[in-house]
mmCIF file of C-alpha atoms in Angstrom:
data_model
loop_
_atom_site.group_PDB
_atom_site.id
_atom_site.type_symbol
_atom_site.label_atom_id
_atom_site.label_comp_id
_atom_site.label_asym_id
_atom_site.label_seq_id
_atom_site.Cartn_x
_atom_site.Cartn_y
_atom_site.Cartn_z
ATOM 1 C CA MET A 1 67.634 173.159 30.061
ATOM 2 C CA LEU A 2 69.702 172.605 26.976
ATOM 3 C CA ALA A 3 70.255 174.991 24.102
ATOM 4 C CA ARG A 4 71.968 174.179 20.819
ATOM 5 C CA LEU A 5 73.472 176.354 18.124
ATOM 6 C CA ALA A 6 74.712 174.703 14.930
ATOM 7 C CA ASN A 7 74.266 171.330 16.676
ATOM 8 C CA LYS A 8 76.735 172.299 19.391
ATOM 9 C CA LYS A 9 75.687 172.704 23.002
ATOM 10 C CA PHE A 10 76.543 176.202 24.197
ATOM 11 C CA PHE A 11 74.429 176.649 27.304
ATOM 12 C CA ARG A 12 72.975 174.213 29.798
ATOM 13 C CA PHE A 13 71.554 174.426 33.273
ATOM 14 C CA THR A 14 68.916 172.694 35.341
ATOM 15 C CA LEU A 15 66.055 174.126 37.363
ATOM 16 C CA GLU A 16 64.399 172.443 40.313
ATOM 17 C CA GLY A 17 60.876 171.330 39.486
ATOM 18 C CA ASP A 18 59.085 171.154 36.169
ATOM 19 C CA VAL A 19 59.553 173.535 33.242
ATOM 20 C CA TYR A 20 56.255 174.186 31.436
ATOM 21 C CA ASP A 21 57.042 176.731 28.745
ATOM 22 C CA VAL A 22 59.800 178.817 27.229
ATOM 23 C CA ALA A 23 59.535 181.988 25.132
ATOM 24 C CA TRP A 24 61.960 184.268 23.348
ATOM 25 C CA SER A 25 61.400 188.008 23.652
ATOM 26 C CA LYS A 26 60.985 189.672 20.299
ATOM 27 C CA GLY A 27 62.359 193.072 21.296
ATOM 28 C CA ILE A 28 64.900 194.807 19.086
ATOM 29 C CA ASP A 29 66.737 196.663 21.852
ATOM 30 C CA SER A 30 67.166 193.653 24.159
ATOM 31 C CA SER A 31 66.547 189.927 24.121
ATOM 32 C CA PHE A 32 65.587 187.505 26.863
ATOM 33 C CA ILE A 33 64.598 183.877 27.156
ATOM 34 C CA THR A 34 61.705 183.428 29.562
ATOM 35 C CA ILE A 35 61.084 180.140 31.326
ATOM 36 C CA CYS A 36 57.978 179.038 33.259
ATOM 37 C CA ASN A 37 59.233 176.908 36.130
ATOM 38 C CA GLU A 38 56.611 175.795 38.675
ATOM 39 C CA THR A 39 55.305 179.064 40.222
ATOM 40 C CA LYS A 40 58.099 181.278 38.896
ATOM 41 C CA VAL A 41 58.921 183.003 35.641
ATOM 42 C CA HIS A 42 62.664 183.403 35.019
ATOM 43 C CA LEU A 43 64.240 185.859 32.558
ATOM 44 C CA LEU A 44 67.561 184.692 31.195
ATOM 45 C CA SER A 45 70.038 187.004 29.557
ATOM 46 C CA THR A 46 71.060 185.765 26.134
ATOM 47 C CA SER A 47 74.678 186.810 26.573
ATOM 48 C CA ALA A 48 75.832 183.550 25.034
ATOM 49 C CA LEU A 49 74.466 184.750 21.695
ATOM 50 C CA SER A 50 75.683 188.343 21.514
ATOM 51 C CA ARG A 51 77.917 190.610 23.580
ATOM 52 C CA LYS A 52 76.080 193.656 22.216
ATOM 53 C CA LEU A 53 72.796 192.331 23.579
ATOM 54 C CA THR A 54 74.399 191.643 26.971
ATOM 55 C CA LYS A 55 74.869 195.375 27.602
ATOM 56 C CA ALA A 56 71.365 196.175 26.320
ATOM 57 C CA ASN A 57 69.877 193.446 28.544
ATOM 58 C CA ASN A 58 71.783 194.680 31.596
ATOM 59 C CA ASP A 59 70.692 198.281 30.944
ATOM 60 C CA LYS A 60 67.052 197.251 30.512
ATOM 61 C CA LEU A 61 67.095 195.177 33.703
ATOM 62 C CA HIS A 62 68.748 198.009 35.641
ATOM 63 C CA GLU A 63 65.940 200.362 34.541
ATOM 64 C CA CYS A 64 63.424 197.650 35.400
ATOM 65 C CA GLU A 65 64.867 197.215 38.896
ATOM 66 C CA GLU A 66 64.838 200.980 39.524
ATOM 67 C CA ALA A 67 61.180 201.177 38.438
ATOM 68 C CA TYR A 68 60.301 198.210 40.669
ATOM 69 C CA LYS A 69 62.026 199.781 43.693
ATOM 70 C CA ALA A 70 60.200 203.082 43.047
ATOM 71 C CA LEU A 71 56.814 201.342 43.320
ATOM 72 C CA ASP A 72 55.014 201.530 46.639
ATOM 73 C CA SER A 73 55.115 198.070 48.247
ATOM 74 C CA SER A 74 51.296 197.960 48.328
ATOM 75 C CA ALA A 75 51.253 198.462 44.517
ATOM 76 C CA ARG A 76 53.366 195.345 43.939
ATOM 77 C CA LEU A 77 51.091 192.444 43.069
ATOM 78 C CA LEU A 78 53.923 189.941 42.653
ATOM 79 C CA GLU A 79 57.411 189.595 44.082
ATOM 80 C CA TRP A 80 60.207 190.355 41.593
ATOM 81 C CA THR A 81 63.704 189.119 42.514
ATOM 82 C CA PHE A 82 66.681 190.612 40.681
ATOM 83 C CA HIS A 83 69.662 188.266 40.849
ATOM 84 C CA LYS A 84 73.150 189.665 41.344
ATOM 85 C CA GLU A 85 76.657 188.344 40.713
ATOM 86 C CA GLY A 86 77.563 185.559 43.108
ATOM 87 C CA ASP A 87 73.999 184.221 43.184
ATOM 88 C CA GLU A 88 73.729 180.671 41.791
ATOM 89 C CA LEU A 89 70.831 181.629 39.512
ATOM 90 C CA TYR A 90 72.813 184.617 38.190
ATOM 91 C CA GLU A 91 75.704 182.310 37.290
ATOM 92 C CA ASN A 92 73.197 180.226 35.279
ATOM 93 C CA GLY A 93 72.133 183.298 33.297
ATOM 94 C CA ILE A 94 68.945 184.094 35.206
ATOM 95 C CA ARG A 95 68.694 187.825 35.867
ATOM 96 C CA LEU A 96 65.110 188.147 37.111
ATOM 97 C CA SER A 97 62.581 185.812 38.754
ATOM 98 C CA ILE A 98 58.920 186.676 39.278
ATOM 99 C CA ASP A 99 56.883 184.638 41.749
ATOM 100 C CA VAL A 100 53.421 184.260 40.182
ATOM 101 C CA LEU A 101 52.086 182.306 43.205
ATOM 102 C CA ASN A 102 50.433 179.653 41.008
ATOM 103 C CA GLN A 103 51.800 177.118 38.532
ATOM 104 C CA VAL A 104 52.688 179.042 35.359
ATOM 105 C CA LYS A 105 51.919 177.024 32.227
ATOM 106 C CA PHE A 106 52.368 179.585 29.445
ATOM 107 C CA VAL A 107 54.323 182.756 28.677
ATOM 108 C CA THR A 108 54.263 185.056 25.640
ATOM 109 C CA PHE A 109 55.985 188.339 24.742
ATOM 110 C CA HIS A 110 54.620 191.369 22.958
ATOM 111 C CA THR A 111 56.449 192.101 19.688
ATOM 112 C CA LYS A 112 58.208 195.159 21.116
ATOM 113 C CA GLY A 113 59.624 193.088 23.985
ATOM 114 C CA ASP A 114 58.612 195.270 26.948
ATOM 115 C CA TYR A 115 55.424 193.422 27.897
ATOM 116 C CA PHE A 116 54.907 189.726 28.472
ATOM 117 C CA ALA A 117 51.967 187.755 29.788
ATOM 118 C CA THR A 118 51.770 184.586 31.858
ATOM 119 C CA VAL A 119 48.914 182.107 32.224
ATOM 120 C CA SER A 120 48.206 180.000 35.310
ATOM 121 C CA PRO A 121 45.100 177.963 34.479
ATOM 122 C CA ASN A 122 44.855 176.122 37.812
ATOM 123 C CA THR A 123 44.220 178.990 40.225
ATOM 124 C CA LEU A 124 41.625 179.391 42.942
ATOM 125 C CA LYS A 125 40.825 182.986 41.921
ATOM 126 C CA SER A 126 39.934 183.541 38.265
ATOM 127 C CA SER A 127 41.546 187.001 38.374
ATOM 128 C CA ASP A 128 44.937 185.326 38.962
ATOM 129 C CA GLN A 129 44.870 183.274 35.751
ATOM 130 C CA VAL A 130 46.564 185.958 33.628
ATOM 131 C CA PHE A 131 49.201 188.515 34.569
ATOM 132 C CA VAL A 132 50.736 191.081 32.243
ATOM 133 C CA HIS A 133 54.261 192.137 33.218
ATOM 134 C CA SER A 134 55.996 195.332 32.087
ATOM 135 C CA LEU A 135 59.792 195.480 32.148
ATOM 136 C CA SER A 136 59.905 199.280 31.765
ATOM 137 C CA LYS A 137 57.497 199.768 34.698
ATOM 138 C CA GLY A 138 58.880 196.923 36.800
ATOM 139 C CA ALA A 139 55.316 195.882 37.548
ATOM 140 C CA SER A 140 52.773 193.121 37.077
ATOM 141 C CA SER A 141 49.062 193.694 36.570
ATOM 142 C CA ARG A 142 45.862 191.683 36.373
ATOM 143 C CA PRO A 143 44.130 192.567 33.111
ATOM 144 C CA PHE A 144 40.855 190.919 34.199
ATOM 145 C CA SER A 145 38.910 191.044 37.447
ATOM 146 C CA LYS A 146 37.279 187.726 36.512
ATOM 147 C CA SER A 147 37.442 185.362 33.575
ATOM 148 C CA LYS A 148 34.847 183.421 31.654
ATOM 149 C CA GLY A 149 36.312 179.962 31.825
ATOM 150 C CA ASN A 150 39.613 178.266 32.378
ATOM 151 C CA ILE A 151 42.194 180.303 30.415
ATOM 152 C CA GLN A 152 44.766 178.137 28.626
ATOM 153 C CA LYS A 153 46.717 180.556 26.446
ATOM 154 C CA CYS A 154 47.014 184.216 25.478
ATOM 155 C CA GLU A 155 48.721 186.225 22.732
ATOM 156 C CA PHE A 156 49.369 189.885 21.953
ATOM 157 C CA HIS A 157 48.489 191.262 18.520
ATOM 158 C CA PRO A 158 51.800 192.336 16.912
ATOM 159 C CA THR A 159 50.724 195.887 15.964
ATOM 160 C CA LYS A 160 47.353 196.672 17.583
ATOM 161 C CA PRO A 161 46.422 196.917 21.283
ATOM 162 C CA LEU A 162 44.548 193.618 21.138
ATOM 163 C CA PHE A 163 44.958 190.679 23.472
ATOM 164 C CA PHE A 164 43.714 187.194 22.526
ATOM 165 C CA ILE A 165 42.544 184.818 25.247
ATOM 166 C CA MET A 166 41.834 181.125 24.709
ATOM 167 C CA THR A 167 39.757 179.158 27.192
ATOM 168 C CA LEU A 168 38.813 175.504 26.898
ATOM 169 C CA GLN A 169 35.645 176.441 24.963
ATOM 170 C CA SER A 170 36.116 179.939 23.485
ATOM 171 C CA VAL A 171 38.474 182.539 22.066
ATOM 172 C CA TYR A 172 38.068 186.147 23.215
ATOM 173 C CA ILE A 173 39.660 189.316 21.879
ATOM 174 C CA TYR A 174 40.176 192.229 24.273
ATOM 175 C CA ASN A 175 41.057 195.809 23.438
ATOM 176 C CA LEU A 176 43.792 196.659 25.941
ATOM 177 C CA GLN A 177 43.613 200.396 25.267
ATOM 178 C CA LYS A 178 39.898 200.663 26.010
ATOM 179 C CA GLN A 179 39.937 197.854 28.605
ATOM 180 C CA VAL A 180 36.904 196.163 27.037
ATOM 181 C CA ARG A 181 36.115 192.887 25.371
ATOM 182 C CA PHE A 182 36.343 193.660 21.684
ATOM 183 C CA PHE A 183 34.960 190.435 20.307
ATOM 184 C CA ALA A 184 33.531 187.314 21.872
ATOM 185 C CA GLY A 185 35.122 184.836 19.563
ATOM 186 C CA MET A 186 34.459 181.338 18.427
ATOM 187 C CA SER A 187 33.078 178.649 20.661
ATOM 188 C CA TYR A 188 33.749 175.015 20.040
#
């Protein structure tokens, strides 16, 4: 992984295995870079960019870890690993890793930065294609019990509780508040 600012390298590290996607959280109170690496999603602290954000990121992750620990172990769908000082991944900037169990090909953040979604198109169970993760709750959830097709990508609406899903043939819009399909979109 190589990042550049003003054409000067300021951060570099390597992960084992393939990297499929990277996303920047759009939150105003904290900021993370999220990387899809094989079956894991890694959250990197962007401390190289701003010392002010470093404290906000650390505070948010501390709250996240407390919420995760407070969950009953049977309520945890996925394993969240919080990396501490001295850990090799921590030294590379990775603060949290989530094992999604399947190859993660896409990640996207909600505008407010607390929620992000991951897509694993090549799963055996269609309910495992999409997970929505909440940093404030320290939890992952399956928004769908089954899917209509092989999901390739998803996006959050920036201001409304809508979630867009793209399969190989169709685009669907779901109302997250009402937990219903809002619109069966275009087919091609």
